[in-house]
PDB file of C-alpha atoms in Angstrom:
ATOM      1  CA  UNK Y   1       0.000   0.000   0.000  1.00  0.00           C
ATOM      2  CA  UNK Y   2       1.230   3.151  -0.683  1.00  0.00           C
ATOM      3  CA  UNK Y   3       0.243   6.120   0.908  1.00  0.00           C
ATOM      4  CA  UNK Y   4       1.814  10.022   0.882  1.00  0.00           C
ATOM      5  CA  UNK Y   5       2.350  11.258   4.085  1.00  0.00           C
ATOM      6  CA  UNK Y   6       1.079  15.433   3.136  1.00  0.00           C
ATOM      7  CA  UNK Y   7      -2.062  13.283   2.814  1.00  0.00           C
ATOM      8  CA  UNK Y   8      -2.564  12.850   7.092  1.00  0.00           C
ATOM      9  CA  UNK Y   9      -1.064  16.736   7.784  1.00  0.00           C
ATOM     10  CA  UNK Y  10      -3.630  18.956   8.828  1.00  0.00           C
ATOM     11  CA  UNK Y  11      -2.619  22.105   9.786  1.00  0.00           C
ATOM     12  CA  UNK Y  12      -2.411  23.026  13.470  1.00  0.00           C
ATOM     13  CA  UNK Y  13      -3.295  19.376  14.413  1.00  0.00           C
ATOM     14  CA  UNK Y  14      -1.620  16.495  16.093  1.00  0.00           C
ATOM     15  CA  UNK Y  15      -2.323  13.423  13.417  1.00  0.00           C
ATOM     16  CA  UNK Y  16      -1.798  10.383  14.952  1.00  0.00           C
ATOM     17  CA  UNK Y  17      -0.843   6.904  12.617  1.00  0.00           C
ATOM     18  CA  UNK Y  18      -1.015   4.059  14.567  1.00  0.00           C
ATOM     19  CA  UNK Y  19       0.838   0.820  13.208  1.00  0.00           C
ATOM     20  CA  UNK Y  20       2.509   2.182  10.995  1.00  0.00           C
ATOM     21  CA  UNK Y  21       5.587   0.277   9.236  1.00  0.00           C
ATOM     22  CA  UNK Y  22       6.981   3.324   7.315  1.00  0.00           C
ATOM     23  CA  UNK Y  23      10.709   4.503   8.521  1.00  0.00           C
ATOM     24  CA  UNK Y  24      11.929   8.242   8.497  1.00  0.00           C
ATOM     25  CA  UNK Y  25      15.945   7.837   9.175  1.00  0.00           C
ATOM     26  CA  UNK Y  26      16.913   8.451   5.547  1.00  0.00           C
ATOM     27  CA  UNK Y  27      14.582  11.385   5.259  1.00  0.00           C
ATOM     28  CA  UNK Y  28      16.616  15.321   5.863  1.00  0.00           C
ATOM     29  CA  UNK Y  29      14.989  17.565   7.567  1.00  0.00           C
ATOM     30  CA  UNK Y  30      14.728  21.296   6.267  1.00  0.00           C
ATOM     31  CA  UNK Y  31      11.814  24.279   7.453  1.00  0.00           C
ATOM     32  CA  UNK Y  32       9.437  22.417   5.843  1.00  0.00           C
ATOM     33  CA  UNK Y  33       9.088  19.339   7.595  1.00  0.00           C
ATOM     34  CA  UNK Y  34      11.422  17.675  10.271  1.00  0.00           C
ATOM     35  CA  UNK Y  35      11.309  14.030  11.242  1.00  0.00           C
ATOM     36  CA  UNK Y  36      11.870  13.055  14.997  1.00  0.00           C
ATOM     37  CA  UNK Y  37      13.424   9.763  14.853  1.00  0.00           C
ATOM     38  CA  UNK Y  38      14.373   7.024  17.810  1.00  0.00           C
ATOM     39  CA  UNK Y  39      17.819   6.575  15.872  1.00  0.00           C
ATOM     40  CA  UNK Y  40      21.155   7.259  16.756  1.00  0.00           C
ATOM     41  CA  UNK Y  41      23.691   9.947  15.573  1.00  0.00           C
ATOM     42  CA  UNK Y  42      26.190   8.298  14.075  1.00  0.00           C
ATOM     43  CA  UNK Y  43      28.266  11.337  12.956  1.00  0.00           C
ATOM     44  CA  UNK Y  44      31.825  11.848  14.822  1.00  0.00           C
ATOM     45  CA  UNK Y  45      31.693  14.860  15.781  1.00  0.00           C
ATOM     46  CA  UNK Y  46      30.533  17.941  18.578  1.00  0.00           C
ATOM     47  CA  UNK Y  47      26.737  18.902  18.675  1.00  0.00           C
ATOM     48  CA  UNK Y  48      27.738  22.218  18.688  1.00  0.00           C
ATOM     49  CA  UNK Y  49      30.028  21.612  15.010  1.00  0.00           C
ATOM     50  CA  UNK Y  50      26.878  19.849  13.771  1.00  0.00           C
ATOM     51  CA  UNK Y  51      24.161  22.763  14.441  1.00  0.00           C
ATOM     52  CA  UNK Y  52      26.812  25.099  13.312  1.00  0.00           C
ATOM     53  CA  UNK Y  53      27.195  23.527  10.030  1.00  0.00           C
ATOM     54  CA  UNK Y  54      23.518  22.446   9.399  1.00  0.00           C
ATOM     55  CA  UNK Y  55      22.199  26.605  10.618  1.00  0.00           C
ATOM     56  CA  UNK Y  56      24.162  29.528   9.279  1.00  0.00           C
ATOM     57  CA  UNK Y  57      22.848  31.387  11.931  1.00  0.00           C
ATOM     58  CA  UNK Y  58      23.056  29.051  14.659  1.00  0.00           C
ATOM     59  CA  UNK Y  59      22.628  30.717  17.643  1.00  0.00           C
ATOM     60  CA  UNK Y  60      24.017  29.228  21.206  1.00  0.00           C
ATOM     61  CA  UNK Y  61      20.851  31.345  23.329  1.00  0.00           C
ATOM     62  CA  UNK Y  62      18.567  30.033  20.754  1.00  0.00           C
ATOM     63  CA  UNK Y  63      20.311  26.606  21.268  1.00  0.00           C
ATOM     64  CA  UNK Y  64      19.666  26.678  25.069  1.00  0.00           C
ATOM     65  CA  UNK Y  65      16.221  27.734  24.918  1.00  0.00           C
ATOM     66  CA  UNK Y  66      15.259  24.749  22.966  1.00  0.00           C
ATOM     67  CA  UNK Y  67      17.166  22.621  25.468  1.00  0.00           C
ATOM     68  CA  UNK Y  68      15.107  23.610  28.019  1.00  0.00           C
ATOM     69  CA  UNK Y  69      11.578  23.164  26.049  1.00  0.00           C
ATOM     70  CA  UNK Y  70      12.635  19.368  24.951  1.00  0.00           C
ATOM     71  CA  UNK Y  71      14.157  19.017  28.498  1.00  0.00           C
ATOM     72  CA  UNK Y  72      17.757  18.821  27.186  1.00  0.00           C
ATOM     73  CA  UNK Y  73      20.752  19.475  29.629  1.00  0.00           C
ATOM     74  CA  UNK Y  74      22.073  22.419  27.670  1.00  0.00           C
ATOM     75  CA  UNK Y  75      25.482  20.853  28.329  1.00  0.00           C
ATOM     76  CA  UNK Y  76      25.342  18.249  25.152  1.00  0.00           C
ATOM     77  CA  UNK Y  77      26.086  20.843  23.011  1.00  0.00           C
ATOM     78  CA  UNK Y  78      30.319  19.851  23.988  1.00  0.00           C
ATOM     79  CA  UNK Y  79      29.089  16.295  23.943  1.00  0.00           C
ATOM     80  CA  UNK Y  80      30.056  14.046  20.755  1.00  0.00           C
ATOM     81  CA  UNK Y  81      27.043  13.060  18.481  1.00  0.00           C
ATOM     82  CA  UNK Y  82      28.159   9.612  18.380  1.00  0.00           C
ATOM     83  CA  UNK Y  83      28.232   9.077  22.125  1.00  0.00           C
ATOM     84  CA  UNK Y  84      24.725  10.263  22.881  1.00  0.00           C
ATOM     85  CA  UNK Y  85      21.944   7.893  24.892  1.00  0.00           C
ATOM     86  CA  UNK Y  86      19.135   6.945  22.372  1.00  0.00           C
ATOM     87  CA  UNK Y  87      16.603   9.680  24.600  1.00  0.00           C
ATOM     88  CA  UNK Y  88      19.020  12.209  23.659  1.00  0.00           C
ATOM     89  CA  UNK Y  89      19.836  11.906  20.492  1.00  0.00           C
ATOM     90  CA  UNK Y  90      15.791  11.967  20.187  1.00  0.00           C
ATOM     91  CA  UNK Y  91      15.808  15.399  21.865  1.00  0.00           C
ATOM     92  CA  UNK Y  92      18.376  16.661  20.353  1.00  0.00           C
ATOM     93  CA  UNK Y  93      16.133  15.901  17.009  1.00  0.00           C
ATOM     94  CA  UNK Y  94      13.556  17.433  18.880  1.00  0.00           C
ATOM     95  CA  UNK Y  95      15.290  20.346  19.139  1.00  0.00           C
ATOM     96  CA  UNK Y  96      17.031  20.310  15.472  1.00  0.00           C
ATOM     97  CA  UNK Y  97      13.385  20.454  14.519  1.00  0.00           C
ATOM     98  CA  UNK Y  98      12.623  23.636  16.623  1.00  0.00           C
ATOM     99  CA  UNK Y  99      15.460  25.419  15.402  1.00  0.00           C
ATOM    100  CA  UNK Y 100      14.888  24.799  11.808  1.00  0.00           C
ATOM    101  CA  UNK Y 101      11.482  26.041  12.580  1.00  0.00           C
ATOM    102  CA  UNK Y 102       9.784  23.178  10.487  1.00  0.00           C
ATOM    103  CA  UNK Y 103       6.284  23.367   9.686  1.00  0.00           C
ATOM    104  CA  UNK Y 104       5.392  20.354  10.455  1.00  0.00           C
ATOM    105  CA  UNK Y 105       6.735  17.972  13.075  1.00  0.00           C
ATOM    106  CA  UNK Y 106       7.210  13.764  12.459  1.00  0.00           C
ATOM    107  CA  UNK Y 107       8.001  12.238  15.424  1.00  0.00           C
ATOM    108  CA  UNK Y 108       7.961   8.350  15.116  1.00  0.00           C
ATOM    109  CA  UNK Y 109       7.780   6.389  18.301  1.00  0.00           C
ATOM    110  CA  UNK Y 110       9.173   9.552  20.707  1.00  0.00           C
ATOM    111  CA  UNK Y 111       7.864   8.477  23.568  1.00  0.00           C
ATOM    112  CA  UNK Y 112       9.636   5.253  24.370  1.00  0.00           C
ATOM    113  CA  UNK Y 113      12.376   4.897  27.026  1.00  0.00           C
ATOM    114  CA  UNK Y 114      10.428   8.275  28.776  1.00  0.00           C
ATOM    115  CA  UNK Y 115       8.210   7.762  31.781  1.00  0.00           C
ATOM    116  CA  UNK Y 116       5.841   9.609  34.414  1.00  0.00           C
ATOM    117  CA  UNK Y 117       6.179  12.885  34.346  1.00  0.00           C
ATOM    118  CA  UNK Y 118       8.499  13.251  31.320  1.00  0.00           C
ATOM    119  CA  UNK Y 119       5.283  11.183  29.100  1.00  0.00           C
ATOM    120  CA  UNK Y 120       3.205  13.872  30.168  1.00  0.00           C
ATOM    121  CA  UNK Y 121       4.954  17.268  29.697  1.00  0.00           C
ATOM    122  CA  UNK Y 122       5.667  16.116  26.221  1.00  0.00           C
ATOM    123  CA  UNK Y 123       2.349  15.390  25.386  1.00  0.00           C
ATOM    124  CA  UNK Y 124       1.372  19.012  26.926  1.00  0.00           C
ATOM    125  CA  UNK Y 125       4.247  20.334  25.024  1.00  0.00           C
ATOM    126  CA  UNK Y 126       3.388  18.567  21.221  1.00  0.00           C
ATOM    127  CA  UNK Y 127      -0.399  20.133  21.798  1.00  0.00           C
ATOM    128  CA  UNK Y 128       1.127  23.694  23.028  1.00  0.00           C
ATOM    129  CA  UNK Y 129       3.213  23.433  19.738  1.00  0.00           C
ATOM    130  CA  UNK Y 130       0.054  23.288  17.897  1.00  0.00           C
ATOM    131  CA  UNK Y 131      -1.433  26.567  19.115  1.00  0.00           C
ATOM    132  CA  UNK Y 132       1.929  28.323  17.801  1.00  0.00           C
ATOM    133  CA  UNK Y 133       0.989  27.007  14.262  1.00  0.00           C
ATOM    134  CA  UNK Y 134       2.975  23.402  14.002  1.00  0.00           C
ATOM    135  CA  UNK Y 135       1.624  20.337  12.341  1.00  0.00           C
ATOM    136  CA  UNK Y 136       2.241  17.091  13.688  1.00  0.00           C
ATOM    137  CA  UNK Y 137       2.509  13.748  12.841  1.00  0.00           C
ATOM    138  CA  UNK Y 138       3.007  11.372  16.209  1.00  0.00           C
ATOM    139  CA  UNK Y 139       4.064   7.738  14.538  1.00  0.00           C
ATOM    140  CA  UNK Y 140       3.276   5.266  17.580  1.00  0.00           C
ATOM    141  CA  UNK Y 141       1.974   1.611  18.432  1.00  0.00           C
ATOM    142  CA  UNK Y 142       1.806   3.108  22.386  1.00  0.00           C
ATOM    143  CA  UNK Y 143      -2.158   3.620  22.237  1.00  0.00           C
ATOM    144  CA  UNK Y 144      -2.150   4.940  25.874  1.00  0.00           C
ATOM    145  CA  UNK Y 145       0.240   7.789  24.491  1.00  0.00           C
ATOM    146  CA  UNK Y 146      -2.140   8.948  22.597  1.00  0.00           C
ATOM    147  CA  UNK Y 147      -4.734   9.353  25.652  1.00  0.00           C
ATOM    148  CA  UNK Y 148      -5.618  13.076  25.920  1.00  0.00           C
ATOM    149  CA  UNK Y 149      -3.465  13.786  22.745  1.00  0.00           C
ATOM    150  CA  UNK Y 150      -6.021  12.977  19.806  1.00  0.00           C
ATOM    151  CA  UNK Y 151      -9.278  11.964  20.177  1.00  0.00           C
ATOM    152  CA  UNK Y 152      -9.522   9.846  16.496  1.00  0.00           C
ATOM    153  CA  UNK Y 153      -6.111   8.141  14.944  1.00  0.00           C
ATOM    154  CA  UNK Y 154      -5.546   6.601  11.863  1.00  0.00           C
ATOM    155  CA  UNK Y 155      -4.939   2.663  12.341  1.00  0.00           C
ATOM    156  CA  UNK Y 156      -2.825   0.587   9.320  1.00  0.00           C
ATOM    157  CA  UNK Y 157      -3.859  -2.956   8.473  1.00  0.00           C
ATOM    158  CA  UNK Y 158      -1.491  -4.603   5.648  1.00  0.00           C
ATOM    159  CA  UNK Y 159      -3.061  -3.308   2.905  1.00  0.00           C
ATOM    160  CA  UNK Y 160      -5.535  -0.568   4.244  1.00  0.00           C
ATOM    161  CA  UNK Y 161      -5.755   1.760   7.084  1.00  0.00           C
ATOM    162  CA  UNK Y 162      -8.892   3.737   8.584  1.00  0.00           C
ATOM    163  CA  UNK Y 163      -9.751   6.291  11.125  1.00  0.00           C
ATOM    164  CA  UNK Y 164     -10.687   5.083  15.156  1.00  0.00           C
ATOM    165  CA  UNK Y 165     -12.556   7.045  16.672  1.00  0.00           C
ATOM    166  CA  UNK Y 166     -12.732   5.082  20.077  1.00  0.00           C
ATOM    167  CA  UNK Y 167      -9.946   3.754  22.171  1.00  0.00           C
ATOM    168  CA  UNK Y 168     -12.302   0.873  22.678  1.00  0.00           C
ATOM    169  CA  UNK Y 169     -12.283  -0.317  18.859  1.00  0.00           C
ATOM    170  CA  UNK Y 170     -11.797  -4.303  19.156  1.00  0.00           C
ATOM    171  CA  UNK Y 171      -9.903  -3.959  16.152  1.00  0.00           C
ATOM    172  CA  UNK Y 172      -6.701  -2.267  17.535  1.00  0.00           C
ATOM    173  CA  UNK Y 173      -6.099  -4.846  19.878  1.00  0.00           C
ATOM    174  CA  UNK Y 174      -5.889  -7.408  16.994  1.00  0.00           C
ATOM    175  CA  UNK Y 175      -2.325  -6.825  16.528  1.00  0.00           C
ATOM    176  CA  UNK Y 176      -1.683  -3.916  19.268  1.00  0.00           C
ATOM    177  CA  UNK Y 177      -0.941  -4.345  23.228  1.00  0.00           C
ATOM    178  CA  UNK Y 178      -3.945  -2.881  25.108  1.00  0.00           C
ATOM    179  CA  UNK Y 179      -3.463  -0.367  27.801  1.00  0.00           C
ATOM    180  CA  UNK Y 180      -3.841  -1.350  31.259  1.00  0.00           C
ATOM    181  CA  UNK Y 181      -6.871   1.294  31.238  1.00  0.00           C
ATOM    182  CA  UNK Y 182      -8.638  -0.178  28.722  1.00  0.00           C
ATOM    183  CA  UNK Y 183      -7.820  -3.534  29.917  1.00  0.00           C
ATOM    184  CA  UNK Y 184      -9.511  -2.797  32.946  1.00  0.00           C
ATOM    185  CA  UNK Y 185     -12.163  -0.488  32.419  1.00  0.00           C
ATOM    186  CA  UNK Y 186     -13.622  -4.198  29.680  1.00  0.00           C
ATOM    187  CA  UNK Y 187     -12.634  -6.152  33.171  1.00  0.00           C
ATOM    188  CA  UNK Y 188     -14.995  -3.958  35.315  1.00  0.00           C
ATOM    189  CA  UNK Y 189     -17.980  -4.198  32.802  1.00  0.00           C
ATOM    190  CA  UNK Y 190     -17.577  -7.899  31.875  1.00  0.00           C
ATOM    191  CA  UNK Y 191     -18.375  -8.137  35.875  1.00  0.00           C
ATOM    192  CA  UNK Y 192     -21.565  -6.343  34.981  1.00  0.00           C
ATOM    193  CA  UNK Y 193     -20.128  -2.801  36.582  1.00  0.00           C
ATOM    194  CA  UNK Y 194     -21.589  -0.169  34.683  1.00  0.00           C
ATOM    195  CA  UNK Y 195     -18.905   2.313  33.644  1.00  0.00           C
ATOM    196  CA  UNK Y 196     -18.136   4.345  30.275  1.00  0.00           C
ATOM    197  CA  UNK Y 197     -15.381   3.873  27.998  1.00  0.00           C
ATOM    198  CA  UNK Y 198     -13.126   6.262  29.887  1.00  0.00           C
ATOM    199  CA  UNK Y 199      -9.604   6.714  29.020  1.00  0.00           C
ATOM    200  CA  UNK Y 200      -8.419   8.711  32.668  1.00  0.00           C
ATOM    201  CA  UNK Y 201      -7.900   6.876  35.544  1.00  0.00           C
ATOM    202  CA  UNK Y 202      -9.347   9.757  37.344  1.00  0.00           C
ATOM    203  CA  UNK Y 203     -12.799   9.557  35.890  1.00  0.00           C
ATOM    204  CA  UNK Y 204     -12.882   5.976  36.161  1.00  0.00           C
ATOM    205  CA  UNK Y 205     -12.271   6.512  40.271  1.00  0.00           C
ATOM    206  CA  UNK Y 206     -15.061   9.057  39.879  1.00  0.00           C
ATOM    207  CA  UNK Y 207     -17.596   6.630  38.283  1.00  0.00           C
ATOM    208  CA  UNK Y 208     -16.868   3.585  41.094  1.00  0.00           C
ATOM    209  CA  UNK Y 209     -17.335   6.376  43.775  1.00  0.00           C
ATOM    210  CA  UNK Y 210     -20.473   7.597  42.333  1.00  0.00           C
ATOM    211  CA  UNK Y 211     -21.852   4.061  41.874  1.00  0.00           C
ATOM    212  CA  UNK Y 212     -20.665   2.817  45.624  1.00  0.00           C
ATOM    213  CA  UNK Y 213     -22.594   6.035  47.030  1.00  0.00           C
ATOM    214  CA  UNK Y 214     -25.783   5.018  44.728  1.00  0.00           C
ATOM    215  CA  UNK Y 215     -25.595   1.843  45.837  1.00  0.00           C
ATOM    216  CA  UNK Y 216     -25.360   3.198  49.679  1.00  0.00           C
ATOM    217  CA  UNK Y 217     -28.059   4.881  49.269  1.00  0.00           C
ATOM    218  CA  UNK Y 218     -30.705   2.272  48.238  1.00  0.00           C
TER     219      UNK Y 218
END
């Protein structure tokens, strides 16, 4: 199947392709688009050689500002490309993309090897980028990344692909892990507990407490 990738941007949006088998690594990035890979640097040589080749105007404040949005310890600019941990050689993409100020954002599988907290500013961050005009594409077969994100995603088969519009669609989970959420929120109702298709922990708390106090007061 082949499919053009302009075809899923939509401006100001976070687009979200789920199972997706395309690869980005041999793709350059330039102020049009930018592609946020989980590779490596392989290159032997300084980050700050590197941006100072790829940006004539490469600017060290500009640099360090970046840093600190991707959560970057400014210090990697004296740090060798090739010796960089896979999460930062994907922020330092992160922030290659920010500093050629690309349109629109690919990020393919960005999330993994970050937890907790770190999850959840970036998600924040990807929809505050949004608001400043980006478009984003967020490649990922993590659907509980996508919690809060998007609230539809386009899901690849081998030789089709649709839009989901619910977390809950039986067919994700034909060849996708399912979140713990999910995988207990379908726990609670096959023991005939009536709750929604929620996708926050918080709300799912909410609906037990609600039906424990209905049920007290019977």
């Amino acid at each position: 199947m082949e499919i053009k990738l302009k075809d899923f941007i939509k401006p100001q949006e976070i687009v979200a392709l789920v199972n997706f088998s395309g690869s980005f690594h041999k793709f350059k990035n330039n102020s049009k688009i930018a592609y946020i890979t989980d590779s490596l640097y392989f290159q032997n040589m300084l980050v700050e050689n590197y941006f100072k080749k790829l940006i004539s105007n490469f600017s060290i404040s500009k640099f360090q500002d970046a840093c600190k949005m991707v959560l970057l310890d400014i210090r990697i600019l004296k740090a060798n490309l090739k010796n960089l941990s896979r999460t930062e050689a994907k922020r330092l993409r992160f922030v290659e993309a920010l500093l050629l100020n690309s349109e629109t954002l690919v990020f393919a599988s960005f999330e993994k090897g970050f937890y907790g907290k770190d999850q959840a500013y970036y998600q924040k961050l990807l929809l505050k980028l949004t608001k400043y005009g980006k478009n984003i594409l967020y490649v990922t077969n993590d659907i509980a990344f996508l919690f809060g994100m998007v609230k539809k995603f386009v899901l690849f088969t081998d030789n089709s692909y649709e839009w989901i519009t619910s977390y809950y669609h039986p067919k994700i989970y034909q060849s996708l892990e399912m979140p713990k959420l999910v995988s207990y929120v379908k726990y609670l109702q096959s023991q005939n507990i009536p709750i929604e298709n929620y996708i926050e922990m918080k709300e799912i708390l909410k609906a037990l407490y609600r039906l424990v106090e209905s049920r007290k007061s019977l």
